[in-house]
Coordinates of C-alpha atoms and ligand atoms in Angstrom, one line a residue:
M1 CA 41.1 -73.2 -0.8
I2 CA 39.9 -75.6 -3.5
K3 CA 42.6 -76.6 -5.9
F4 CA 42.7 -76.9 -9.7
N5 CA 44.8 -79.3 -11.7
Y6 CA 45.0 -78.9 -15.5
H7 CA 48.0 -81.1 -16.1
N8 CA 46.0 -83.5 -18.3
V9 CA 45.1 -81.0 -20.9
G10 CA 48.7 -80.4 -21.9
K11 CA 50.0 -81.5 -25.3
D12 CA 53.0 -83.1 -23.5
V13 CA 50.6 -85.4 -21.7
I14 CA 47.8 -86.2 -24.2
G15 CA 49.6 -85.4 -27.4
Q16 CA 49.7 -82.5 -29.9
E17 CA 46.4 -83.4 -31.6
N18 CA 44.3 -83.2 -28.5
G19 CA 46.3 -81.2 -26.0
L20 CA 47.2 -77.5 -25.6
D21 CA 50.5 -75.8 -25.2
I22 CA 49.1 -74.5 -21.9
N23 CA 52.0 -72.2 -20.8
Q24 CA 52.1 -70.6 -24.2
E25 CA 48.3 -70.2 -24.3
F26 CA 48.3 -68.6 -20.8
E27 CA 51.0 -66.2 -22.1
N28 CA 49.1 -65.5 -25.3
H29 CA 45.8 -64.8 -23.6
K30 CA 46.9 -63.2 -20.3
D31 CA 46.1 -59.6 -21.4
H32 CA 42.7 -60.5 -22.8
I33 CA 41.8 -62.4 -19.6
A34 CA 43.0 -59.5 -17.5
Q35 CA 40.8 -57.2 -19.6
I36 CA 37.8 -59.5 -19.2
I37 CA 38.1 -59.7 -15.4
N38 CA 38.6 -55.9 -15.3
E39 CA 35.4 -55.4 -17.2
L40 CA 33.4 -57.9 -15.1
Y41 CA 34.4 -56.1 -11.9
E42 CA 34.1 -52.6 -13.3
N43 CA 30.6 -53.2 -14.6
K44 CA 29.2 -55.5 -12.0
D45 CA 27.1 -52.7 -10.4
Q46 CA 25.8 -51.2 -13.6
R47 CA 22.1 -51.7 -14.3
G48 CA 21.5 -54.1 -17.2
Y49 CA 24.8 -56.0 -16.8
W50 CA 23.1 -58.8 -14.8
S51 CA 26.3 -59.1 -12.8
K52 CA 25.2 -58.2 -9.3
W53 CA 25.5 -61.8 -8.3
M54 CA 29.1 -60.9 -7.8
N55 CA 28.0 -58.9 -4.8
S56 CA 26.3 -61.9 -3.1
G57 CA 29.0 -62.6 -0.6
Y58 CA 28.7 -59.1 0.9
D59 CA 25.0 -58.6 1.5
E60 CA 24.9 -58.3 5.3
D61 CA 21.4 -56.9 5.4
T62 CA 19.8 -59.8 3.6
L63 CA 21.7 -62.2 5.8
W64 CA 20.3 -60.5 8.9
Y65 CA 16.7 -60.6 7.7
I66 CA 17.0 -64.2 6.6
N67 CA 18.5 -65.3 9.9
E68 CA 15.7 -63.4 11.8
F69 CA 13.0 -65.2 9.7
A70 CA 14.7 -68.6 10.2
A71 CA 14.8 -68.0 14.0
E72 CA 11.1 -67.1 13.9
V73 CA 10.1 -70.3 12.2
K74 CA 12.5 -72.7 14.0
D75 CA 10.7 -75.7 15.5
K76 CA 7.4 -74.6 14.0
Y77 CA 7.2 -76.7 10.9
E78 CA 7.6 -80.4 10.1
N79 CA 8.1 -79.7 6.3
M80 CA 9.4 -77.1 4.0
L81 CA 8.1 -77.0 0.4
V82 CA 10.3 -75.1 -2.0
L83 CA 8.5 -74.2 -5.2
G84 CA 10.8 -73.0 -7.9
I85 CA 12.2 -74.1 -11.3
G86 CA 15.5 -73.8 -13.1
G87 CA 17.8 -71.2 -11.4
S88 CA 15.2 -70.8 -8.7
S89 CA 15.6 -74.4 -7.6
L90 CA 18.7 -76.2 -8.8
G91 CA 21.2 -74.4 -6.6
G92 CA 19.0 -74.9 -3.5
K93 CA 18.6 -78.5 -4.2
T94 CA 22.4 -78.9 -4.8
I95 CA 23.5 -77.3 -1.5
A96 CA 20.7 -78.8 0.6
H97 CA 21.5 -82.3 -0.6
A98 CA 25.2 -81.8 -0.1
T99 CA 25.1 -80.3 3.3
L100 CA 22.2 -81.8 5.1
K101 CA 22.7 -85.2 6.7
P102 CA 22.0 -88.0 4.1
Y103 CA 18.4 -89.2 4.0
W104 CA 17.4 -86.1 5.8
N105 CA 13.7 -86.5 5.3
L106 CA 13.7 -89.9 6.8
L107 CA 15.3 -88.7 10.1
S108 CA 13.3 -88.0 13.2
T109 CA 12.6 -84.4 14.3
E110 CA 15.2 -84.9 17.1
Q111 CA 17.8 -86.1 14.6
R112 CA 17.0 -83.1 12.5
K113 CA 17.4 -80.9 15.6
G114 CA 13.9 -79.5 14.9
Y115 CA 14.7 -78.3 11.4
P116 CA 12.0 -79.3 8.8
R117 CA 12.1 -82.0 6.1
V118 CA 12.5 -80.4 2.7
F119 CA 10.8 -81.1 -0.6
F120 CA 11.8 -79.2 -3.8
V121 CA 8.9 -79.1 -6.3
D122 CA 10.4 -78.2 -9.7
N123 CA 8.1 -80.0 -12.1
I124 CA 4.5 -80.1 -13.0
D125 CA 3.9 -83.9 -13.0
S126 CA 0.5 -84.4 -11.4
D127 CA 1.5 -87.8 -10.1
S128 CA 4.5 -86.5 -8.1
I129 CA 2.6 -83.5 -6.8
N130 CA -0.4 -85.5 -5.8
G131 CA 2.0 -88.1 -4.2
L132 CA 3.7 -85.4 -2.2
L133 CA 0.4 -83.8 -1.1
D134 CA -0.7 -87.3 0.0
I135 CA 2.2 -87.6 2.5
I136 CA 2.6 -84.1 3.9
D137 CA 0.4 -82.3 6.4
L138 CA 0.0 -78.8 5.0
K139 CA -0.9 -77.6 8.5
K140 CA 2.7 -78.3 9.5
T141 CA 4.3 -77.0 6.3
L142 CA 6.2 -73.8 5.4
V143 CA 5.9 -73.0 1.7
N144 CA 8.6 -70.9 0.0
I145 CA 7.6 -69.8 -3.5
I146 CA 10.7 -68.7 -5.5
T147 CA 10.4 -67.0 -8.8
K148 CA 12.4 -64.0 -10.0
S149 CA 9.9 -63.0 -12.6
G150 CA 7.0 -63.7 -10.3
D151 CA 5.2 -65.1 -13.2
T152 CA 6.6 -68.5 -14.2
T153 CA 3.7 -70.6 -15.4
E154 CA 4.7 -73.9 -13.8
I155 CA 5.4 -72.5 -10.4
M156 CA 2.3 -70.3 -10.4
A157 CA 0.2 -73.4 -11.2
V158 CA 1.7 -75.3 -8.3
Y159 CA 1.3 -72.3 -6.0
M160 CA -2.4 -72.0 -6.9
I161 CA -3.0 -75.7 -6.1
I162 CA -1.2 -75.5 -2.8
K163 CA -2.7 -72.2 -1.7
D164 CA -6.2 -73.6 -2.4
R165 CA -5.5 -76.7 -0.4
M166 CA -4.0 -74.7 2.5
K167 CA -7.1 -72.5 2.6
K168 CA -9.3 -75.5 2.9
E169 CA -7.2 -77.6 5.2
C170 CA -5.4 -75.1 7.5
D171 CA -6.7 -72.5 9.9
D172 CA -7.2 -68.8 9.0
N173 CA -3.6 -68.0 9.6
Y174 CA -2.4 -70.2 6.8
R175 CA -1.0 -67.2 4.9
E176 CA 1.7 -66.9 7.6
S177 CA 3.1 -70.2 6.3
I178 CA 3.7 -68.9 2.9
V179 CA 6.9 -66.9 2.2
V180 CA 7.8 -65.7 -1.3
T181 CA 11.1 -64.8 -2.9
T182 CA 10.6 -62.7 -5.9
D183 CA 11.5 -59.4 -7.7
R184 CA 10.9 -56.4 -5.6
N185 CA 8.6 -54.7 -8.2
V186 CA 7.5 -56.8 -11.1
G187 CA 5.4 -60.0 -11.4
V188 CA 2.1 -61.3 -10.3
L189 CA 3.6 -62.9 -7.2
R190 CA 4.8 -59.6 -5.9
Q191 CA 1.3 -58.2 -6.3
L192 CA -0.3 -61.3 -4.6
A193 CA 2.2 -61.2 -1.8
S194 CA 1.1 -57.7 -0.8
Q195 CA -2.6 -58.5 -1.3
E196 CA -2.4 -61.7 0.7
G197 CA 0.0 -60.4 3.2
Y198 CA 2.8 -63.0 2.7
K199 CA 6.2 -62.4 4.1
A200 CA 8.4 -61.5 1.1
F201 CA 12.1 -61.6 0.3
E202 CA 13.7 -60.0 -2.8
V203 CA 15.6 -61.5 -5.6
P204 CA 18.1 -58.7 -6.1
D205 CA 17.9 -56.6 -9.2
D206 CA 20.1 -57.7 -12.1
V207 CA 20.7 -61.2 -10.7
G208 CA 19.5 -64.0 -13.1
G209 CA 18.2 -67.3 -11.8
R210 CA 21.2 -69.5 -12.5
Y211 CA 23.5 -67.0 -10.7
S212 CA 21.1 -66.5 -7.8
V213 CA 21.9 -69.3 -5.3
F214 CA 23.8 -67.1 -2.9
S215 CA 21.0 -64.5 -2.8
S216 CA 17.8 -64.9 -0.8
V217 CA 16.8 -67.5 -3.4
G218 CA 19.1 -70.1 -1.8
L219 CA 19.9 -68.5 1.5
L220 CA 16.3 -68.4 2.8
P221 CA 15.6 -72.2 2.5
F222 CA 19.2 -72.9 3.7
A223 CA 18.7 -70.9 6.9
V224 CA 15.4 -72.4 7.6
L225 CA 17.0 -75.9 7.2
G226 CA 19.8 -75.0 9.6
I227 CA 22.5 -74.8 6.9
D228 CA 25.3 -72.5 7.8
I229 CA 24.8 -69.5 5.5
K230 CA 27.5 -67.5 7.1
E231 CA 30.1 -70.1 6.2
L232 CA 28.7 -70.4 2.7
L233 CA 29.1 -66.7 2.1
R234 CA 32.6 -66.8 3.6
G235 CA 33.5 -69.3 1.0
V236 CA 32.0 -67.1 -1.7
R237 CA 34.0 -64.1 -0.5
D238 CA 37.3 -66.0 -0.4
M239 CA 36.7 -67.3 -3.9
D240 CA 35.7 -63.8 -5.0
A241 CA 39.0 -62.4 -3.7
L242 CA 40.9 -65.0 -5.7
C243 CA 38.8 -64.4 -8.8
Q244 CA 39.5 -60.7 -8.7
N245 CA 43.0 -61.5 -9.6
R246 CA 43.6 -60.3 -13.1
D247 CA 46.6 -62.5 -13.5
I248 CA 45.6 -65.8 -15.2
Y249 CA 48.4 -67.7 -13.4
Q250 CA 46.6 -66.9 -10.1
N251 CA 43.0 -67.2 -11.1
I252 CA 41.6 -70.7 -11.4
A253 CA 38.2 -69.7 -12.8
A254 CA 40.0 -67.9 -15.6
Q255 CA 42.3 -70.9 -16.2
N256 CA 39.4 -73.3 -16.6
A257 CA 37.4 -70.9 -18.7
L258 CA 40.3 -70.5 -21.1
I259 CA 40.9 -74.2 -21.3
H260 CA 37.3 -74.9 -22.2
Y261 CA 37.2 -72.1 -24.7
L262 CA 40.4 -73.1 -26.5
M263 CA 39.4 -76.8 -26.5
S264 CA 36.3 -75.7 -28.3
I265 CA 37.7 -73.4 -30.9
Q266 CA 41.1 -75.1 -31.5
K267 CA 40.2 -78.8 -31.0
G268 CA 36.5 -78.9 -31.7
K269 CA 35.8 -80.3 -28.2
N270 CA 32.4 -78.8 -27.4
I271 CA 31.1 -81.3 -24.7
T272 CA 31.9 -80.7 -21.1
V273 CA 31.6 -83.7 -18.9
F274 CA 31.0 -82.7 -15.3
M275 CA 31.7 -85.5 -12.8
P276 CA 31.9 -85.2 -9.0
Y277 CA 33.1 -88.2 -7.1
S278 CA 30.5 -88.0 -4.4
D279 CA 26.9 -88.9 -3.8
R280 CA 26.3 -85.8 -1.8
L281 CA 27.3 -83.7 -4.8
K282 CA 25.0 -85.6 -7.1
Y283 CA 22.8 -82.5 -7.9
L284 CA 25.8 -80.3 -8.6
P285 CA 26.0 -81.5 -12.3
D286 CA 22.3 -80.5 -12.7
W287 CA 23.0 -77.0 -11.4
F288 CA 26.2 -76.7 -13.4
S289 CA 24.5 -78.0 -16.6
Q290 CA 21.9 -75.2 -16.4
L291 CA 24.6 -72.6 -15.7
W292 CA 26.9 -73.8 -18.5
A293 CA 24.2 -74.5 -21.1
E294 CA 21.9 -71.5 -20.6
S295 CA 24.8 -69.1 -20.3
L296 CA 26.9 -70.2 -23.2
G297 CA 24.4 -71.6 -25.7
K298 CA 23.8 -68.5 -27.8
E299 CA 22.7 -67.8 -31.4
R300 CA 24.3 -64.3 -31.6
D301 CA 27.5 -62.7 -30.3
W302 CA 27.7 -59.2 -28.9
D303 CA 28.2 -57.8 -32.4
G304 CA 25.0 -59.4 -33.7
N305 CA 26.7 -62.1 -35.8
K306 CA 25.0 -65.4 -36.0
V307 CA 27.5 -67.7 -34.2
N308 CA 25.4 -70.5 -32.6
V309 CA 28.0 -71.3 -29.9
G310 CA 27.7 -73.4 -26.8
L311 CA 29.4 -76.1 -24.8
T312 CA 27.2 -79.1 -24.1
P313 CA 27.2 -80.2 -20.5
L314 CA 27.1 -84.0 -19.9
K315 CA 26.2 -84.9 -16.3
A316 CA 27.9 -87.7 -14.5
V317 CA 28.5 -88.9 -10.9
G318 CA 31.5 -90.9 -9.9
V319 CA 31.7 -93.8 -9.4
T320 CA 28.2 -94.7 -10.5
D321 CA 28.7 -93.5 -14.1
Q322 CA 32.0 -95.3 -14.6
H323 CA 29.7 -98.2 -15.1
S324 CA 27.6 -96.5 -17.7
L325 CA 29.4 -93.6 -19.4
L326 CA 33.2 -94.2 -19.1
Q327 CA 33.3 -96.6 -22.1
L328 CA 32.1 -93.6 -24.2
Y329 CA 34.6 -91.2 -22.7
N330 CA 37.5 -93.5 -23.2
E331 CA 36.8 -95.1 -26.6
G332 CA 34.2 -92.8 -28.1
P333 CA 34.9 -89.6 -30.1
N334 CA 37.5 -87.3 -28.7
D335 CA 35.1 -84.4 -28.5
K336 CA 34.9 -83.8 -24.7
V337 CA 36.7 -82.1 -21.9
I338 CA 36.1 -83.8 -18.5
D339 CA 35.9 -81.9 -15.3
F340 CA 36.4 -84.2 -12.4
I341 CA 35.4 -82.9 -8.9
K342 CA 37.4 -84.7 -6.2
V343 CA 36.5 -84.7 -2.5
E344 CA 39.7 -85.1 -0.6
E345 CA 38.1 -86.1 2.7
F346 CA 34.7 -87.6 3.5
D347 CA 33.0 -86.8 6.8
T348 CA 32.8 -90.4 7.8
Q349 CA 35.0 -93.5 7.4
L350 CA 33.6 -96.8 6.3
N351 CA 35.8 -99.8 6.7
I352 CA 35.4 -103.0 4.7
P353 CA 35.5 -105.8 7.2
N354 CA 38.4 -108.1 7.4
I355 CA 36.7 -111.1 6.0
F356 CA 37.1 -113.4 3.0
Q357 CA 40.9 -112.8 3.1
Y358 CA 41.6 -116.1 1.3
T359 CA 39.1 -115.7 -1.5
G360 CA 39.0 -113.5 -4.6
L361 CA 37.8 -110.7 -2.4
G362 CA 40.9 -110.7 -0.3
Y363 CA 42.2 -107.5 -1.9
L364 CA 39.3 -105.6 -0.4
S365 CA 39.5 -107.1 3.0
G366 CA 40.5 -104.5 5.7
K367 CA 40.5 -101.6 3.3
S368 CA 37.9 -98.8 3.4
V369 CA 35.2 -97.5 1.0
N370 CA 37.1 -94.2 1.3
D371 CA 40.2 -95.9 -0.1
L372 CA 38.1 -97.4 -2.8
I373 CA 36.5 -94.2 -4.1
H374 CA 39.9 -92.4 -4.1
A375 CA 41.4 -95.3 -6.1
E376 CA 38.6 -95.3 -8.5
E377 CA 38.8 -91.6 -9.1
L378 CA 42.5 -91.7 -9.7
S379 CA 42.2 -94.7 -12.0
T380 CA 39.6 -93.1 -14.1
T381 CA 41.6 -89.9 -14.4
V382 CA 44.7 -91.9 -15.5
S383 CA 42.7 -94.1 -17.9
V384 CA 41.0 -91.2 -19.7
T385 CA 44.4 -89.6 -20.0
D386 CA 45.8 -92.8 -21.4
Y387 CA 43.1 -92.5 -24.1
Q388 CA 44.3 -88.9 -24.7
K389 CA 41.1 -87.4 -23.5
P390 CA 41.6 -83.9 -21.9
N391 CA 40.6 -83.6 -18.3
V392 CA 41.0 -81.3 -15.4
T393 CA 40.4 -81.9 -11.7
I394 CA 38.9 -79.5 -9.2
S395 CA 39.6 -80.8 -5.6
I396 CA 37.7 -79.7 -2.6
P397 CA 39.1 -80.6 0.8
K398 CA 35.7 -81.5 2.3
I399 CA 32.0 -81.1 1.6
N400 CA 30.8 -78.3 3.7
E401 CA 29.2 -74.9 3.3
Y402 CA 32.6 -73.1 3.1
Y403 CA 34.0 -75.1 0.2
L404 CA 30.6 -75.3 -1.6
G405 CA 30.5 -71.5 -1.5
Q406 CA 34.0 -71.5 -3.1
L407 CA 33.3 -74.1 -5.7
M408 CA 30.0 -72.8 -7.0
Y409 CA 31.2 -69.2 -7.1
M410 CA 34.3 -70.3 -9.0
L411 CA 32.1 -72.1 -11.5
M412 CA 29.9 -69.0 -11.9
M413 CA 33.0 -66.9 -12.5
Q414 CA 34.3 -69.5 -14.9
T415 CA 31.1 -69.3 -16.9
A416 CA 31.0 -65.5 -17.0
I417 CA 34.6 -65.5 -18.3
T418 CA 34.0 -68.2 -20.9
G419 CA 31.0 -66.2 -22.1
A420 CA 33.3 -63.2 -22.5
L421 CA 35.8 -65.3 -24.4
F422 CA 33.1 -66.4 -26.8
N423 CA 32.0 -62.7 -27.1
I424 CA 28.4 -63.7 -26.1
D425 CA 26.0 -62.6 -23.3
P426 CA 26.2 -65.3 -20.6
F427 CA 23.4 -63.7 -18.6
N428 CA 20.4 -63.8 -20.9
Q429 CA 18.2 -66.7 -22.1
P430 CA 16.1 -65.6 -25.2
G431 CA 15.8 -69.3 -26.3
V432 CA 14.0 -70.2 -23.1
E433 CA 11.7 -67.2 -23.2
Q434 CA 10.6 -68.1 -26.8
S435 CA 9.2 -71.4 -25.7
Q436 CA 7.6 -69.9 -22.6
N437 CA 5.7 -67.5 -24.8
Y438 CA 4.3 -70.4 -26.8
V439 CA 3.1 -71.9 -23.5
Y440 CA 1.2 -68.7 -22.7
A441 CA -0.3 -68.8 -26.1
L442 CA -1.4 -72.4 -25.8
M443 CA -2.9 -71.9 -22.3
G444 CA -4.9 -68.9 -23.4
R445 CA -3.1 -66.0 -21.7
V446 CA -4.5 -62.6 -22.6
G447 CA -2.2 -60.8 -25.0
Y448 CA -0.9 -63.9 -26.7
E449 CA -3.8 -64.5 -29.1
E450 CA -1.8 -63.8 -32.2
S451 CA 1.0 -66.3 -31.1
A452 CA -1.8 -68.8 -30.4
R453 CA -3.1 -68.4 -33.9
I454 CA 0.4 -68.8 -35.5
L455 CA 1.2 -71.8 -33.3
Q456 CA -2.1 -73.5 -34.1
E457 CA -1.3 -73.2 -37.8
K458 CA 2.2 -74.7 -37.3
V459 CA 0.8 -77.5 -35.2
E460 CA -1.8 -78.3 -37.8
V461 CA 0.8 -78.4 -40.6
Ligands
PA5_1 O1 18.4 -69.0 -14.9 C1 17.3 -68.6 -15.3 O2 17.1 -67.4 -15.5 C2 16.1 -69.5 -15.4 O3 16.4 -70.9 -15.2 C3 15.1 -69.2 -14.4 O4 15.6 -69.3 -13.1 C4 13.8 -70.1 -14.5 O5 13.3 -70.0 -15.8 C5 12.8 -69.7 -13.5 O6 12.5 -68.3 -13.6 P1 11.8 -67.6 -12.4 O7 12.8 -67.5 -11.3 O8 11.5 -66.2 -13.0 O9 10.6 -68.3 -12.0

């Protein structure tokens, strides 16, 4: 299992002003934590609780259909395009980047064992979309459109462009190369899928985008790319078993949730630095940032009080960002909690050659890059602790599907528990929806005429 070390948040380590009396706090909050976990598990299947993501590890039917689809398309496509944004893209991007061989898209078909290259389209920049369309052959491309609402403007716009191109450039069967992942009832895309005859997968009811990576949202592209989704879900289940533990001393998701909550309310530390030491995990901070920010940044609590709470995520990658952000962590304001993610063992070993022994580089000669990254990770942990900056370390034995399943599920549970501690709803996103409505108004969507008029007045002022 992955491990969690919270030693460096203790007041005996970083001092009374910045640290917590962690044993006392676990004792003080253990009943409340047990109650939160109870409620999460008791309510997870209820409609409207948006907690059915807690069932993702156990959905054998979806797994079967997805594997069947992946087998059907194996060796058929050179490219896979994944159109989605926010929660419909970030988890997929994270796991694909972490588990596929580095520089995947530059490998030959044989090196990829017949699995396609993959391109995630999650923005509406005409330059990057045109650039992509210039280099891929749509006749050899599988397109997966992912949108829970089936309606998201940006993704619908890209879909319309690509569908139109496919119609012009591909043969009459081009619709077979479009597969959608969307809500089973609502949304324009669901309607279009049945009109056009696309193969369709469901985003399960009551699973929000940022909690959806282990549903068909992530599993479908993963399976098509040859990523081991069985192992991924085994990791999810094992972490779920651990997270069902009501006892805070046994539940690492609850421990980290409580630490971040107490650091916020007792010590005013509202920034969460999230820093994996691995290039292959470089999109994990993007996924985590959305999860943490969109789930916890809320205006109102469950009782309707205006609270404006939230923990601001700050993305970083070790060691790269040691040379850009570490100065701020060490010497800047003590308003952050740092979550280091340590990878214990890399897949490959890279030795530094035994040269230049008698120069200023002699200390590197004969060591390995693996030694170096471990030394840097440890030194950074010690140095931020010297500066009395609270930090925790989550260690994963290796980067593979099993441990990513564990890690990402743990972070989702941690977020849900933190939301409960703040007494806010971690599963909605009214702030995002407000801006989306303004987009509809500006783009002339029917039904948004009044918003367009109000918006126009505001813009003119
Ligand atoms: O987490 C969320 O709910 C959001 O980030 C959504 O995933 C994002 O807005 C995209 O929505 P949809 O999947 O409906 O296209």
